[in-house]
Tab-separated table of C-alpha atoms in Angstrom:
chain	number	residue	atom	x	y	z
K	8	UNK	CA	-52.692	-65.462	-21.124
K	9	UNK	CA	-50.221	-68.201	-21.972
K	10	UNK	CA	-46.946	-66.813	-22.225
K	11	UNK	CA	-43.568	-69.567	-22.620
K	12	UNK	CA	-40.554	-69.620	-21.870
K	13	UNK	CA	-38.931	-71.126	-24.466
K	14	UNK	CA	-35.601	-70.318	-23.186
K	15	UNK	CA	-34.799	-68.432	-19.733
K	16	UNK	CA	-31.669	-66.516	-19.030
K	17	UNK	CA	-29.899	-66.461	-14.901
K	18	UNK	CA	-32.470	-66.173	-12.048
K	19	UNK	CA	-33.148	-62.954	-10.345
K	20	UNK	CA	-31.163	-64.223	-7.663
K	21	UNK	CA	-27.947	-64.856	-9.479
K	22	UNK	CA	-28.362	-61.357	-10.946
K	23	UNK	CA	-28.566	-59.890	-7.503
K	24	UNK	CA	-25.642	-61.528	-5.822
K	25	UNK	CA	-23.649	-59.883	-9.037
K	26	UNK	CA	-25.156	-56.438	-8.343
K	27	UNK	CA	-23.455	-56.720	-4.385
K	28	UNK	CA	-19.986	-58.012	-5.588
K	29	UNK	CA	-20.001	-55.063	-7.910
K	30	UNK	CA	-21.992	-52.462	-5.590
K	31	UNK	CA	-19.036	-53.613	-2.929
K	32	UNK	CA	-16.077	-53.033	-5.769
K	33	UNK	CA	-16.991	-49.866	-6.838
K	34	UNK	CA	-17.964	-48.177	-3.387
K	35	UNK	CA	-13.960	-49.643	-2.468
K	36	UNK	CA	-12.980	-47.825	-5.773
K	37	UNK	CA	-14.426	-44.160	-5.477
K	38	UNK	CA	-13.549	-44.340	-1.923
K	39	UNK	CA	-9.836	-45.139	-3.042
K	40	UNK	CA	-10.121	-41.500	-5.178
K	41	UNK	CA	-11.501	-39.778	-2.560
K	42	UNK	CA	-8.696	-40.387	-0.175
K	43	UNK	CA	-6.090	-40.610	-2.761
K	44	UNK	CA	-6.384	-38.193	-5.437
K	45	UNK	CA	-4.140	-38.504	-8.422
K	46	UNK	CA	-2.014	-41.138	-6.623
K	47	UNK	CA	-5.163	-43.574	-6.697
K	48	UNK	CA	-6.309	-42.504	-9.902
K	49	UNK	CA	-2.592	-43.999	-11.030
K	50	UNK	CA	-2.852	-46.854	-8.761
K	51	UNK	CA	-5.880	-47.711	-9.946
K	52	UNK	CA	-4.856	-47.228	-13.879
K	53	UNK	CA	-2.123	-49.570	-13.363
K	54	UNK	CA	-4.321	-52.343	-11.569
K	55	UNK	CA	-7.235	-52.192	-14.199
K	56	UNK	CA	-5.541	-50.959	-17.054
K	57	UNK	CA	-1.688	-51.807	-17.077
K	58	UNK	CA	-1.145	-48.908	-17.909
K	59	UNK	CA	-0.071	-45.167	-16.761
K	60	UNK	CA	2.057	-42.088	-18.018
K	61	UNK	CA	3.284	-39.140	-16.514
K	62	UNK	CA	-0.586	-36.893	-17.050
K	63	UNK	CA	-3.460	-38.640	-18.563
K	64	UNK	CA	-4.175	-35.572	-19.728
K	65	UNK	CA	-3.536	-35.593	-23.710
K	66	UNK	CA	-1.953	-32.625	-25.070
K	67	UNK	CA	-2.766	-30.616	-28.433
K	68	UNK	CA	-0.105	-31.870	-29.796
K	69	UNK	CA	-0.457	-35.327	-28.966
K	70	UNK	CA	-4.255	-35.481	-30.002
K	71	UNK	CA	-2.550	-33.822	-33.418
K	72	UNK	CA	-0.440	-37.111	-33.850
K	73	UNK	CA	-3.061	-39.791	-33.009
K	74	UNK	CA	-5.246	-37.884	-35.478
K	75	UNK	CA	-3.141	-38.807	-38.256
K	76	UNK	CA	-3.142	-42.343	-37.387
K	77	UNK	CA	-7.027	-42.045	-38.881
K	78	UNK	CA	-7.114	-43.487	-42.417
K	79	UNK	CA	-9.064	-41.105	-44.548
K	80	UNK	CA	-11.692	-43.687	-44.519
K	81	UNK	CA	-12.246	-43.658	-41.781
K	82	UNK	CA	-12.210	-40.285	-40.612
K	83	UNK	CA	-14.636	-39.526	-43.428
K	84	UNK	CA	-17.031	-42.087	-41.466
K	85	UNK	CA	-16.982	-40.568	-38.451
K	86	UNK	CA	-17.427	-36.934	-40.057
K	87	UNK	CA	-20.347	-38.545	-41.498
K	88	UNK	CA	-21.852	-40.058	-38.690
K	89	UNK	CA	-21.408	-36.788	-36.633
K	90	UNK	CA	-23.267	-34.748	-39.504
K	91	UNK	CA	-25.891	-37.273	-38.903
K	92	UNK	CA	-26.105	-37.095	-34.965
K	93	UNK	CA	-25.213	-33.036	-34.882
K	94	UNK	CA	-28.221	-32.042	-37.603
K	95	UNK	CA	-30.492	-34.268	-35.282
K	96	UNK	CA	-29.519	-33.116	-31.906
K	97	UNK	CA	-30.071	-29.519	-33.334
K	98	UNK	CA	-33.400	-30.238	-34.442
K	99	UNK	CA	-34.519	-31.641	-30.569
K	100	UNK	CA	-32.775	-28.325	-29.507
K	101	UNK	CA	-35.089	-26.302	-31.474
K	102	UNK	CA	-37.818	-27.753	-29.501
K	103	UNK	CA	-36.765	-26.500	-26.646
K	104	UNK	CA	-37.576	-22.795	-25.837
K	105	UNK	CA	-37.152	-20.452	-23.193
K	106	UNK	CA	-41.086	-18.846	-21.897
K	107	UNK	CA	-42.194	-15.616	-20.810
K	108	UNK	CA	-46.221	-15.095	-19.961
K	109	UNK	CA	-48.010	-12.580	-18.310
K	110	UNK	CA	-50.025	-14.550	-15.696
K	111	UNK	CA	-52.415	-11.378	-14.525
K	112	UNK	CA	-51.270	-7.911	-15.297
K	113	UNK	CA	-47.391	-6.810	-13.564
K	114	UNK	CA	-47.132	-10.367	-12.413
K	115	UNK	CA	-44.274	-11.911	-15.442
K	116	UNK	CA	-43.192	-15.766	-15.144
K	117	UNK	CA	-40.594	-17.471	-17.217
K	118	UNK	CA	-38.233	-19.906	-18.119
K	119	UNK	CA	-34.900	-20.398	-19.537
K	120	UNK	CA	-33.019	-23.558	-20.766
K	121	UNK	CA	-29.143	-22.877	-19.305
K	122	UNK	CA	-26.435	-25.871	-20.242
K	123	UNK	CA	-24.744	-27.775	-17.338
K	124	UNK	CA	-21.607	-25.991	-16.819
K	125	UNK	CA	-19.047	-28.986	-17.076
K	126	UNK	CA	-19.750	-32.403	-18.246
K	127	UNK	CA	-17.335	-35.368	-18.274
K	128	UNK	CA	-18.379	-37.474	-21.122
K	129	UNK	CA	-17.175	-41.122	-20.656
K	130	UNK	CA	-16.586	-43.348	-23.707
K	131	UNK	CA	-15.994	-47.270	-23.177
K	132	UNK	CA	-13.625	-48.758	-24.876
K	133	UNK	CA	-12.138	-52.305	-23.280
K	134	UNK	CA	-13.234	-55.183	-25.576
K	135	UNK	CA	-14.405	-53.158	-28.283
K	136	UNK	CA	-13.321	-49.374	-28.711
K	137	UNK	CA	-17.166	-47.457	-28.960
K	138	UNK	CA	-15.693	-44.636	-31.518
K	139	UNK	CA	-19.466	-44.043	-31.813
K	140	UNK	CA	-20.238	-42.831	-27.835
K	141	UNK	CA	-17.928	-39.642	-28.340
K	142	UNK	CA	-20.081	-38.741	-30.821
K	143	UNK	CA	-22.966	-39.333	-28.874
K	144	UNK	CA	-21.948	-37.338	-25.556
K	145	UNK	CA	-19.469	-35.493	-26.406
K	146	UNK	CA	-20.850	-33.734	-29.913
K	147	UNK	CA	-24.521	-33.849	-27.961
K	148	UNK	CA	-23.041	-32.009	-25.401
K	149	UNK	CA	-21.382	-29.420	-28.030
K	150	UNK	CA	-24.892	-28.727	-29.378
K	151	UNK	CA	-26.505	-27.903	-25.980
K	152	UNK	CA	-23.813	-25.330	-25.349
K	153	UNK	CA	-22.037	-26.917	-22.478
K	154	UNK	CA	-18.551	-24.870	-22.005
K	155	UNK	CA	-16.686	-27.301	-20.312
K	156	UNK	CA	-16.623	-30.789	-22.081
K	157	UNK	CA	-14.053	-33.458	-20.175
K	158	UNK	CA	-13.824	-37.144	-22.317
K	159	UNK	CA	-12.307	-40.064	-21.301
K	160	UNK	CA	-11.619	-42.897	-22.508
K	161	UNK	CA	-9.558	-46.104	-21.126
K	162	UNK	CA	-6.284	-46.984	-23.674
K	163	UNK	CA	-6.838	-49.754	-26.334
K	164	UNK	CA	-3.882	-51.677	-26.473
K	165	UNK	CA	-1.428	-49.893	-24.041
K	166	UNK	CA	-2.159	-46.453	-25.492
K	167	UNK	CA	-5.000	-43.854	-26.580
K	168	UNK	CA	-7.328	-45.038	-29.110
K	169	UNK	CA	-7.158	-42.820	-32.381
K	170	UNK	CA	-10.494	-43.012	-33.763
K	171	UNK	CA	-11.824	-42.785	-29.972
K	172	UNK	CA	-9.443	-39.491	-30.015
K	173	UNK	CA	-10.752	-38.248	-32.952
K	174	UNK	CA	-13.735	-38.353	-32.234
K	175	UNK	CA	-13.803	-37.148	-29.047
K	176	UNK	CA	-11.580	-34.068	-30.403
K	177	UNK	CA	-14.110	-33.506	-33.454
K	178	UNK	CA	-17.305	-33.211	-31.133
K	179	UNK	CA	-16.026	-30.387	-29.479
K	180	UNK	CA	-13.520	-31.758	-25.933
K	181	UNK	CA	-11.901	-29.541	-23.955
K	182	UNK	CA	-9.971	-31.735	-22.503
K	183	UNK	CA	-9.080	-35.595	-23.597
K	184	UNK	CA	-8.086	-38.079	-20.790
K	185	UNK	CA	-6.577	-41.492	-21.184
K	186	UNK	CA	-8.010	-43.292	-18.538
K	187	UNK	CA	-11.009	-46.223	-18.296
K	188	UNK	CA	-13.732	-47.545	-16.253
K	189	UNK	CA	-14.517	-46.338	-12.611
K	190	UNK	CA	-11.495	-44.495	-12.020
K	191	UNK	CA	-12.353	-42.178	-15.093
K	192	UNK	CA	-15.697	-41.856	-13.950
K	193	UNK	CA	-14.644	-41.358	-10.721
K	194	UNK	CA	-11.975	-38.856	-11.151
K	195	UNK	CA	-14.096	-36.291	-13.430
K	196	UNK	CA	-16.660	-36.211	-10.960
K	197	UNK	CA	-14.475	-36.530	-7.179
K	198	UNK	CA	-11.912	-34.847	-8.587
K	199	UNK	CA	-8.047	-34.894	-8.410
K	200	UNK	CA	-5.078	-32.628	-8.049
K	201	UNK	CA	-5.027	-32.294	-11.588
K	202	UNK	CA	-8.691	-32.739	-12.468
K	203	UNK	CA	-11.254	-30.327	-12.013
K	204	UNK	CA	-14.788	-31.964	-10.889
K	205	UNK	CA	-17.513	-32.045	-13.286
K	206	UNK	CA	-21.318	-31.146	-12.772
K	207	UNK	CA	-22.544	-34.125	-14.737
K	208	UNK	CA	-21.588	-37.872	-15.807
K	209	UNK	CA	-22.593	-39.262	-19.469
K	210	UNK	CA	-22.106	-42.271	-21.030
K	211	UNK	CA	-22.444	-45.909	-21.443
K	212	UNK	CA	-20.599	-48.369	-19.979
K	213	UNK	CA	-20.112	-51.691	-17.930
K	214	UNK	CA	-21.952	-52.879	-15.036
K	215	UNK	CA	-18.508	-51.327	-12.635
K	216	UNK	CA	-19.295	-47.835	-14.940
K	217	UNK	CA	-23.231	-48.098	-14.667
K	218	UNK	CA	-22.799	-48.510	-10.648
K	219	UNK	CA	-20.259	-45.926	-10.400
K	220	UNK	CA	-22.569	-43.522	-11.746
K	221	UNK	CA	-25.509	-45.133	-9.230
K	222	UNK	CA	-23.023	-44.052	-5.937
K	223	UNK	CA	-21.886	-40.764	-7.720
K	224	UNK	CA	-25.317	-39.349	-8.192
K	225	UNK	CA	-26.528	-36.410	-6.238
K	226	UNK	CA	-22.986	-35.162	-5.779
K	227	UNK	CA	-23.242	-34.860	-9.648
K	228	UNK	CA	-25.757	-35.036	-12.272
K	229	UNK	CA	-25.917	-38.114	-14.378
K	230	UNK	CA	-27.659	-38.852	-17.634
K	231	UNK	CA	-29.410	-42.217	-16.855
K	232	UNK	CA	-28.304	-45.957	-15.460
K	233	UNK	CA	-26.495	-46.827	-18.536
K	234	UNK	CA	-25.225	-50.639	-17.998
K	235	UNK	CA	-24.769	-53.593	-20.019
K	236	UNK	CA	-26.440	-53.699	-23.906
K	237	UNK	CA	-30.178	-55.200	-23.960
K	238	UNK	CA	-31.593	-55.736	-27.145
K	239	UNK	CA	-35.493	-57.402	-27.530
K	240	UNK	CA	-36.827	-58.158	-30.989
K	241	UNK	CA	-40.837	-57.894	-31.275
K	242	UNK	CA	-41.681	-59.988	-34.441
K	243	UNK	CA	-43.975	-62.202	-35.735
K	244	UNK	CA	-44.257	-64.487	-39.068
K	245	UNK	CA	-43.239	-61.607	-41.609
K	246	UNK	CA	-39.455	-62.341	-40.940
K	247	UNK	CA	-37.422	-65.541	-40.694
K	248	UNK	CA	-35.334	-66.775	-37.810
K	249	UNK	CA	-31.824	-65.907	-39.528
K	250	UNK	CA	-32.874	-62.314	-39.069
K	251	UNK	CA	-34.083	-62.841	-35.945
K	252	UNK	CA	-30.960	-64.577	-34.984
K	253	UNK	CA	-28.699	-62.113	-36.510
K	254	UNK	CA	-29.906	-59.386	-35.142
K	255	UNK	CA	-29.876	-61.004	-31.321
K	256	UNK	CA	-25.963	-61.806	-31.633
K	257	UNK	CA	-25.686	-58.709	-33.495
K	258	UNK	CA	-25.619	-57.210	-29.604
K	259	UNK	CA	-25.276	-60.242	-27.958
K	260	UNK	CA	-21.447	-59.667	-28.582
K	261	UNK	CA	-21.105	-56.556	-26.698
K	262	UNK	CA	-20.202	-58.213	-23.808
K	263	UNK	CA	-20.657	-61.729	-21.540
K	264	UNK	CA	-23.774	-60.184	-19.717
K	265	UNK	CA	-25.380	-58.611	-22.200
K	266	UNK	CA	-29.351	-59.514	-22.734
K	267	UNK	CA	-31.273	-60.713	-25.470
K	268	UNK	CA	-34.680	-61.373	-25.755
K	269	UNK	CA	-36.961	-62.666	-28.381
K	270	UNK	CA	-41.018	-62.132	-28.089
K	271	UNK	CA	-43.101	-63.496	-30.779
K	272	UNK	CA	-46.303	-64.828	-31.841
K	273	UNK	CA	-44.611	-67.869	-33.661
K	274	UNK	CA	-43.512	-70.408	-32.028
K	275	UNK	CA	-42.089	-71.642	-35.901
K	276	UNK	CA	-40.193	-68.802	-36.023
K	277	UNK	CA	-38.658	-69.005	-31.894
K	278	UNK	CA	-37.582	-72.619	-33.250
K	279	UNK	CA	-35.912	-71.535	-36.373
K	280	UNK	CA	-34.147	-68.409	-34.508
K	281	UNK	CA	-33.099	-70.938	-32.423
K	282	UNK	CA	-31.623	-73.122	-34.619
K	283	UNK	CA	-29.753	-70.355	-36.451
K	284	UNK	CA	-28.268	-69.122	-33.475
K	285	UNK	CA	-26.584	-72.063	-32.628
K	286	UNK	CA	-25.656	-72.155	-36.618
K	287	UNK	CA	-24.200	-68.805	-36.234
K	288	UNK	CA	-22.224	-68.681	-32.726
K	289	UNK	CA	-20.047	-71.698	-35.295
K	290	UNK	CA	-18.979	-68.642	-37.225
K	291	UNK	CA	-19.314	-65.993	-35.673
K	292	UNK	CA	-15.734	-64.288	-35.276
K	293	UNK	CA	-17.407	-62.727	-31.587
K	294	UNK	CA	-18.578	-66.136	-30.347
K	295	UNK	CA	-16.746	-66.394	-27.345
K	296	UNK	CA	-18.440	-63.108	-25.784
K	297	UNK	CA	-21.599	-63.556	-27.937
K	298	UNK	CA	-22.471	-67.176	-26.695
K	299	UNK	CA	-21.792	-66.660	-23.170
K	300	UNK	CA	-24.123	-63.329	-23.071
K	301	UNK	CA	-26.821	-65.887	-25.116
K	302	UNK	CA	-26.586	-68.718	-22.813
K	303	UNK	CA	-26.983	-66.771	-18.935
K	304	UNK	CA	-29.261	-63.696	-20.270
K	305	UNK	CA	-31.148	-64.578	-23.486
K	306	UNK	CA	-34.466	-64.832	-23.369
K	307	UNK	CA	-37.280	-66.351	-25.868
K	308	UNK	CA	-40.848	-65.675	-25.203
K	309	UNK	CA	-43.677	-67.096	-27.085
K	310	UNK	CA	-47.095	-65.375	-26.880
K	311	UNK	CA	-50.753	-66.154	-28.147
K	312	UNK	CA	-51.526	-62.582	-29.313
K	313	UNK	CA	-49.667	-59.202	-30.071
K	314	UNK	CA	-51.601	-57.766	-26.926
K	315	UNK	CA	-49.419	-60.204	-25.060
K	316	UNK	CA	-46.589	-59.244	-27.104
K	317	UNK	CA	-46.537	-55.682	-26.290
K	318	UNK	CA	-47.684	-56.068	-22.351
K	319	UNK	CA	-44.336	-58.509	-22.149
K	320	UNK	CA	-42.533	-55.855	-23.961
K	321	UNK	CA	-43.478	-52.799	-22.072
K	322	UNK	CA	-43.222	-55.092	-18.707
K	323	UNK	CA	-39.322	-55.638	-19.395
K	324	UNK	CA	-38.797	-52.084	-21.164
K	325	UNK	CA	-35.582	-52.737	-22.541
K	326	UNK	CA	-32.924	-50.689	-24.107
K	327	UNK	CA	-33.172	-51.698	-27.605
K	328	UNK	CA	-36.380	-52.526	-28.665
K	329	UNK	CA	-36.965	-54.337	-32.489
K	330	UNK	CA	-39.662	-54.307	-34.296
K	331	UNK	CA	-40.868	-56.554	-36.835
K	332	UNK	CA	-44.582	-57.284	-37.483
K	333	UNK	CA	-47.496	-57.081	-39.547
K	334	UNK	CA	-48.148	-53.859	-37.416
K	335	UNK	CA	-44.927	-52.137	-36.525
K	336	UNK	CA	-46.962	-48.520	-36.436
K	337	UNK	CA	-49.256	-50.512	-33.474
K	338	UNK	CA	-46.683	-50.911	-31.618
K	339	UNK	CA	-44.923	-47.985	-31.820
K	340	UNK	CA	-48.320	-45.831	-30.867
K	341	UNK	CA	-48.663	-48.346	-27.738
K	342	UNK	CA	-45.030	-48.935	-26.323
K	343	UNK	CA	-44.426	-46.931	-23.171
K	344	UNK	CA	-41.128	-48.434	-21.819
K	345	UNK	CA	-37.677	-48.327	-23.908
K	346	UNK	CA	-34.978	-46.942	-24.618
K	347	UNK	CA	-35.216	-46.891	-28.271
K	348	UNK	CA	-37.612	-48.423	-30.994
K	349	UNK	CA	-36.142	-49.606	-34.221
K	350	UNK	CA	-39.143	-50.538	-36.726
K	351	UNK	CA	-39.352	-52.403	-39.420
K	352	UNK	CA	-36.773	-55.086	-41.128
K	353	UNK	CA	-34.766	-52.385	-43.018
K	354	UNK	CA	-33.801	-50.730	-40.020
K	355	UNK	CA	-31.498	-52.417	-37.127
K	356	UNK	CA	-29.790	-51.627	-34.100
K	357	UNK	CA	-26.265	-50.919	-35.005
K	358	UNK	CA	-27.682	-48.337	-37.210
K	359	UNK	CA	-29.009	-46.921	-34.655
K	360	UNK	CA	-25.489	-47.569	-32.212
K	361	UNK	CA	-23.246	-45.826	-35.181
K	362	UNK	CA	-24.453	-43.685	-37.480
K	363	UNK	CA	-28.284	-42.999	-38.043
K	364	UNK	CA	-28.582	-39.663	-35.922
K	365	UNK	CA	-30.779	-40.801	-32.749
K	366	UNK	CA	-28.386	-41.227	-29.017
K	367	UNK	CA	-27.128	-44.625	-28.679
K	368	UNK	CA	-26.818	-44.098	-24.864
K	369	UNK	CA	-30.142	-45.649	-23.741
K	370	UNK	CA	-32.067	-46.599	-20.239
K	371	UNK	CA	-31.055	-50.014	-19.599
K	372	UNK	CA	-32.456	-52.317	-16.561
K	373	UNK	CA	-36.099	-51.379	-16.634
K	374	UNK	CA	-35.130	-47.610	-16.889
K	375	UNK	CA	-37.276	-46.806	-19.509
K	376	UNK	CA	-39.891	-46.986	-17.495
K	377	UNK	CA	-39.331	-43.510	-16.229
K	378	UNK	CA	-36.570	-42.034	-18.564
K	379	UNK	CA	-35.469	-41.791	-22.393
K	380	UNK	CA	-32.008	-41.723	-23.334
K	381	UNK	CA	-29.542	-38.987	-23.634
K	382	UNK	CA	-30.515	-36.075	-25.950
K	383	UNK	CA	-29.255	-32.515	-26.471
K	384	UNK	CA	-31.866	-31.833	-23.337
K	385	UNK	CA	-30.353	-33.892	-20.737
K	386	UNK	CA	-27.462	-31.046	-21.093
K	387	UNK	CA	-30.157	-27.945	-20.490
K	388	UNK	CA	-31.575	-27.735	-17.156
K	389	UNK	CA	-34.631	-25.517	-17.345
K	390	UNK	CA	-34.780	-22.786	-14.533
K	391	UNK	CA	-37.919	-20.832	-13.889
K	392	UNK	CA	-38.186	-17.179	-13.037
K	393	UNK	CA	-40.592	-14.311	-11.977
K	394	UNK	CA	-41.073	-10.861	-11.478
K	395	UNK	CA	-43.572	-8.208	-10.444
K	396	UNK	CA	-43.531	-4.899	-11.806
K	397	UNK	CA	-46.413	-3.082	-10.352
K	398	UNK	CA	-47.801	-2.097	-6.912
K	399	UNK	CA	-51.157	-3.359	-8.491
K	400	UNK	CA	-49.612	-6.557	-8.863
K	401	UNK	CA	-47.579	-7.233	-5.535
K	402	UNK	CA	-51.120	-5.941	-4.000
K	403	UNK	CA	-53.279	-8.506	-5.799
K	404	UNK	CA	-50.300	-12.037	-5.216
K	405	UNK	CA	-49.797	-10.636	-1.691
K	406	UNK	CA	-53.076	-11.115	-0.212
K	407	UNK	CA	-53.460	-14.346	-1.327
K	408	UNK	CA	-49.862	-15.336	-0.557
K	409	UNK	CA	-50.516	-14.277	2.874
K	410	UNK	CA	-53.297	-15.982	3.973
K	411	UNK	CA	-51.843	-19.130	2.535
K	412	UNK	CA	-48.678	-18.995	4.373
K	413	UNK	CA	-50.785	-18.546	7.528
K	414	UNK	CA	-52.976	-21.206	6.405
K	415	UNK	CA	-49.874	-23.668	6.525
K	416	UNK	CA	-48.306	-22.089	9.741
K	417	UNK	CA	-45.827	-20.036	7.673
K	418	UNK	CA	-45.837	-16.460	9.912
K	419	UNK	CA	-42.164	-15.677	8.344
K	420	UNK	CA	-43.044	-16.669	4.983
K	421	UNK	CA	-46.525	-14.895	5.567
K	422	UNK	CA	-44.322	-11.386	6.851
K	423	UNK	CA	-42.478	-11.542	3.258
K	424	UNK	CA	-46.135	-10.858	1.224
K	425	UNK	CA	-47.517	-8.421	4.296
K	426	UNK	CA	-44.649	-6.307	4.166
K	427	UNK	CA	-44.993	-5.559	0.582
K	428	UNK	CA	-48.712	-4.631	0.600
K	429	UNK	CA	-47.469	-2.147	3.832
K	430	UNK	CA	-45.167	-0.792	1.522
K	431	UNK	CA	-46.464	-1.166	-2.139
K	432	UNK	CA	-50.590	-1.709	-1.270
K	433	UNK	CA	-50.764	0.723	1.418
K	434	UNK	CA	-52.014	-1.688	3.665
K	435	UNK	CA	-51.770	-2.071	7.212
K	436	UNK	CA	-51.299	-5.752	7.877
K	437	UNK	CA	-50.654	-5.770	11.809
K	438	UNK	CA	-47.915	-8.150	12.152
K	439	UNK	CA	-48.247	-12.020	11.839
K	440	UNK	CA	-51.463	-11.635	10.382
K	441	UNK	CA	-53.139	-12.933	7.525
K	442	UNK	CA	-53.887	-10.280	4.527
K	443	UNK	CA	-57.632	-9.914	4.299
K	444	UNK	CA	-58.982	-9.129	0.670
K	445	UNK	CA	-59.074	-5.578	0.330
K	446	UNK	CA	-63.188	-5.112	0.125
K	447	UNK	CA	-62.930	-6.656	3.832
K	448	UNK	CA	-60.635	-4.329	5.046
């Protein structure tokens, strides 16, 4: 194989030593709201945020008056793009059903899908307000029948974000908060005085958001490791580098450490994408963030074959994966490891990040190599039951639980099958035995 670097973004190393400042920062944080409650939460609103009012709770009536701040435009857009995400969240729900089979006769086993309880649904919004991830957690969340949804989002400006608001309040919220980055995160799931705990964390967010949901995991539920945007283009000779390069800064702006990665076949095209990257970043209104995310994280990777291609790709799994070949259909029956797959020149990211129906809130940092994104079934947890309803039956599973409890050393577990075929079989098991099959008895 002769894969090149044509360009390299920061070493492992440098990446690490940014993972332990921020691992060290947010551990401080969450400790902060532990001890502290709403005092930290205010503290901490005030340090990050400049900013802090009496509750950060927003009332009906104040959710009412941001609302009209909406231009009709604009509120029509995000009606539209929540038609989008809602009709396709409800089709993924469909594919989810609850199971009842009878294994043997009298012996019944099932399932049911039951939402989380409470969700707190966080939506970024520090350099750029993400209107788009209240549709994507909070409406997802609406479809999956959650009965508690908590959104947050941090203020834009010195106050709450409208559009954010509206959004939020269209999806379906229960309650709206007005605060930003690990101390929202951290209050819905510690808790406050005034904020209930929730069962599970969604939503993107930055590298302080994605580790705050690393340390918060296990005492709640999370959706994935959402950090900082990646976004990989797959293409060979059929497009042109102003695409290419388009498409790169297209996320590249998200944020100073967000990765960008170009694998292709060409090495004409890796020069031209080149080139037209440094023509854009001239005018480019998002430069500053754009250039600075290009220069430590992007990536360009030149390959001999499409075999290469795809083992590079699958190797990095990224979040947003691009596709533009001769054979986009051959690489979307092969990739194992993304978060998303965009094929084919007509489609592109930021479709997919505002409006086009599929979750924006995607595995980043090799994730996607053991989890999708969040869908209407990260919000269903799917819990099994059984039942028994003859003697027959509790005869027939006792005997052979029994001797397999005894056969791992289980004489308690072993006593809850024996006395049921004492009192349902008729048998007589002496005690801390193992059941012998009936013809032996």
């Amino acid at each position: 194989m002769a894969i090149i670097y044509l360009k390299s973004g920061r070493s492992e190393a440098d990446k690490a030593s940014d993972d332990m400042r921020i691992r060290a920062t947010v551990e401080a944080t969450l400790t902060k709201i532990e001890k502290e409650g709403d005092a930290g939460v205010r503290a901490l609103s005030l340090q990050f945020d400049n900013f802090e009012r009496p509750d950060f709770r927003l009332s009906p009536s104040e959710i009412a008056a941001l609302m009209q701040k909406v231009s009709t435009r604009d509120m029509d857009d995000i009606k539209f793009a929540q038609t989008q995400i809602r009709r396709f969240a409800q089709a993924q729900r469909t594919t989810m059903t609850d199971v009842e089979i009878e294994m043997l006769p009298g012996v019944i086993l099932g399932h049911k899908n039951i939402p989380v309880q409470s969700v707190g649904c966080y939506v970024p919004g520090g350099k750029f307000p993400m209107v788009a991830s209240a549709h994507m957690s909070v409406l997802t969340a609406t479809v999956a029948g959650v009965p508690r949804i908590v959104a947050s989002a941090p203020p834009v400006n010195g106050e709450p974000h409208p559009a954010i608001v509206a959004a939020m309040h269209l999806g379906g919220a229960h309650e709206i908060y007005v605060l930003g980055g690990i101390q929202a995160v951290g209050a819905m799931a510690i808790g406050t005085q005034t904020i209930e705990p929730v069962h599970m964390l969604v939503g993107p967010g930055n590298a302080f958001v994605a580790e705050a949901k690393r340390q918060l995991y296990g005492r709640v539920g999370i959706d994935l490791f959402a950090g900082p945007t990646e976004t990989m283009i797959i293409c060979d000779d059929t497009v042109d580098g102003e695409l290419c390069a388009t498409d790169l800064l297209g996320q590249a702006e998200h944020g100073y450490n967000s990765p960008a990665c170009l694998i292709t076949n060409s090495r004409k095209l890796a020069t031209e994408t080149l080139v037209e990257i440094g023509r854009l970043l001239k005018i480019l209104p998002t430069a500053e963030t754009a250039s600075a995310s290009w220069r430590d994280f992007g990536e360009v990777i030149l390959c001999d074959s499409y075999d290469e291609m795809l083992a590079v790709a699958n190797e990095m799994a990224y979040e947003h994966v691009q596709v533009m070949t001769d054979r986009d259909d051959w690489f979307l029956t092969h990739m194992q490891s993304y978060g998303a797959l965009f094929l084919g020149p007509r489609t592109n990211v930021a479709n997919g990040d505002k409006v086009i129906g599929t979750n924006h809130t995607l595995p980043t940092k090799k994730a996607g190599r053991y989890t999708g994104g969040l869908w209407v079934g990260k919000f269903l947890k799917t819990h099994s039951y059984q039942r028994i309803t003859t003697d027959e039956a509790a005869t027939t599973i006792g005997e052979y639980g029994s001797r397999l409890c005894m056969l791992e050393g289980f004489v308690g577990h072993a006593e809850q099958c024996n006395i049921r075929l004492r009192r349902y079989g008729g048998r007589n098991i002496p005690y801390g035995t193992a059941a012998l099959p009936r013809a032996e008895d």
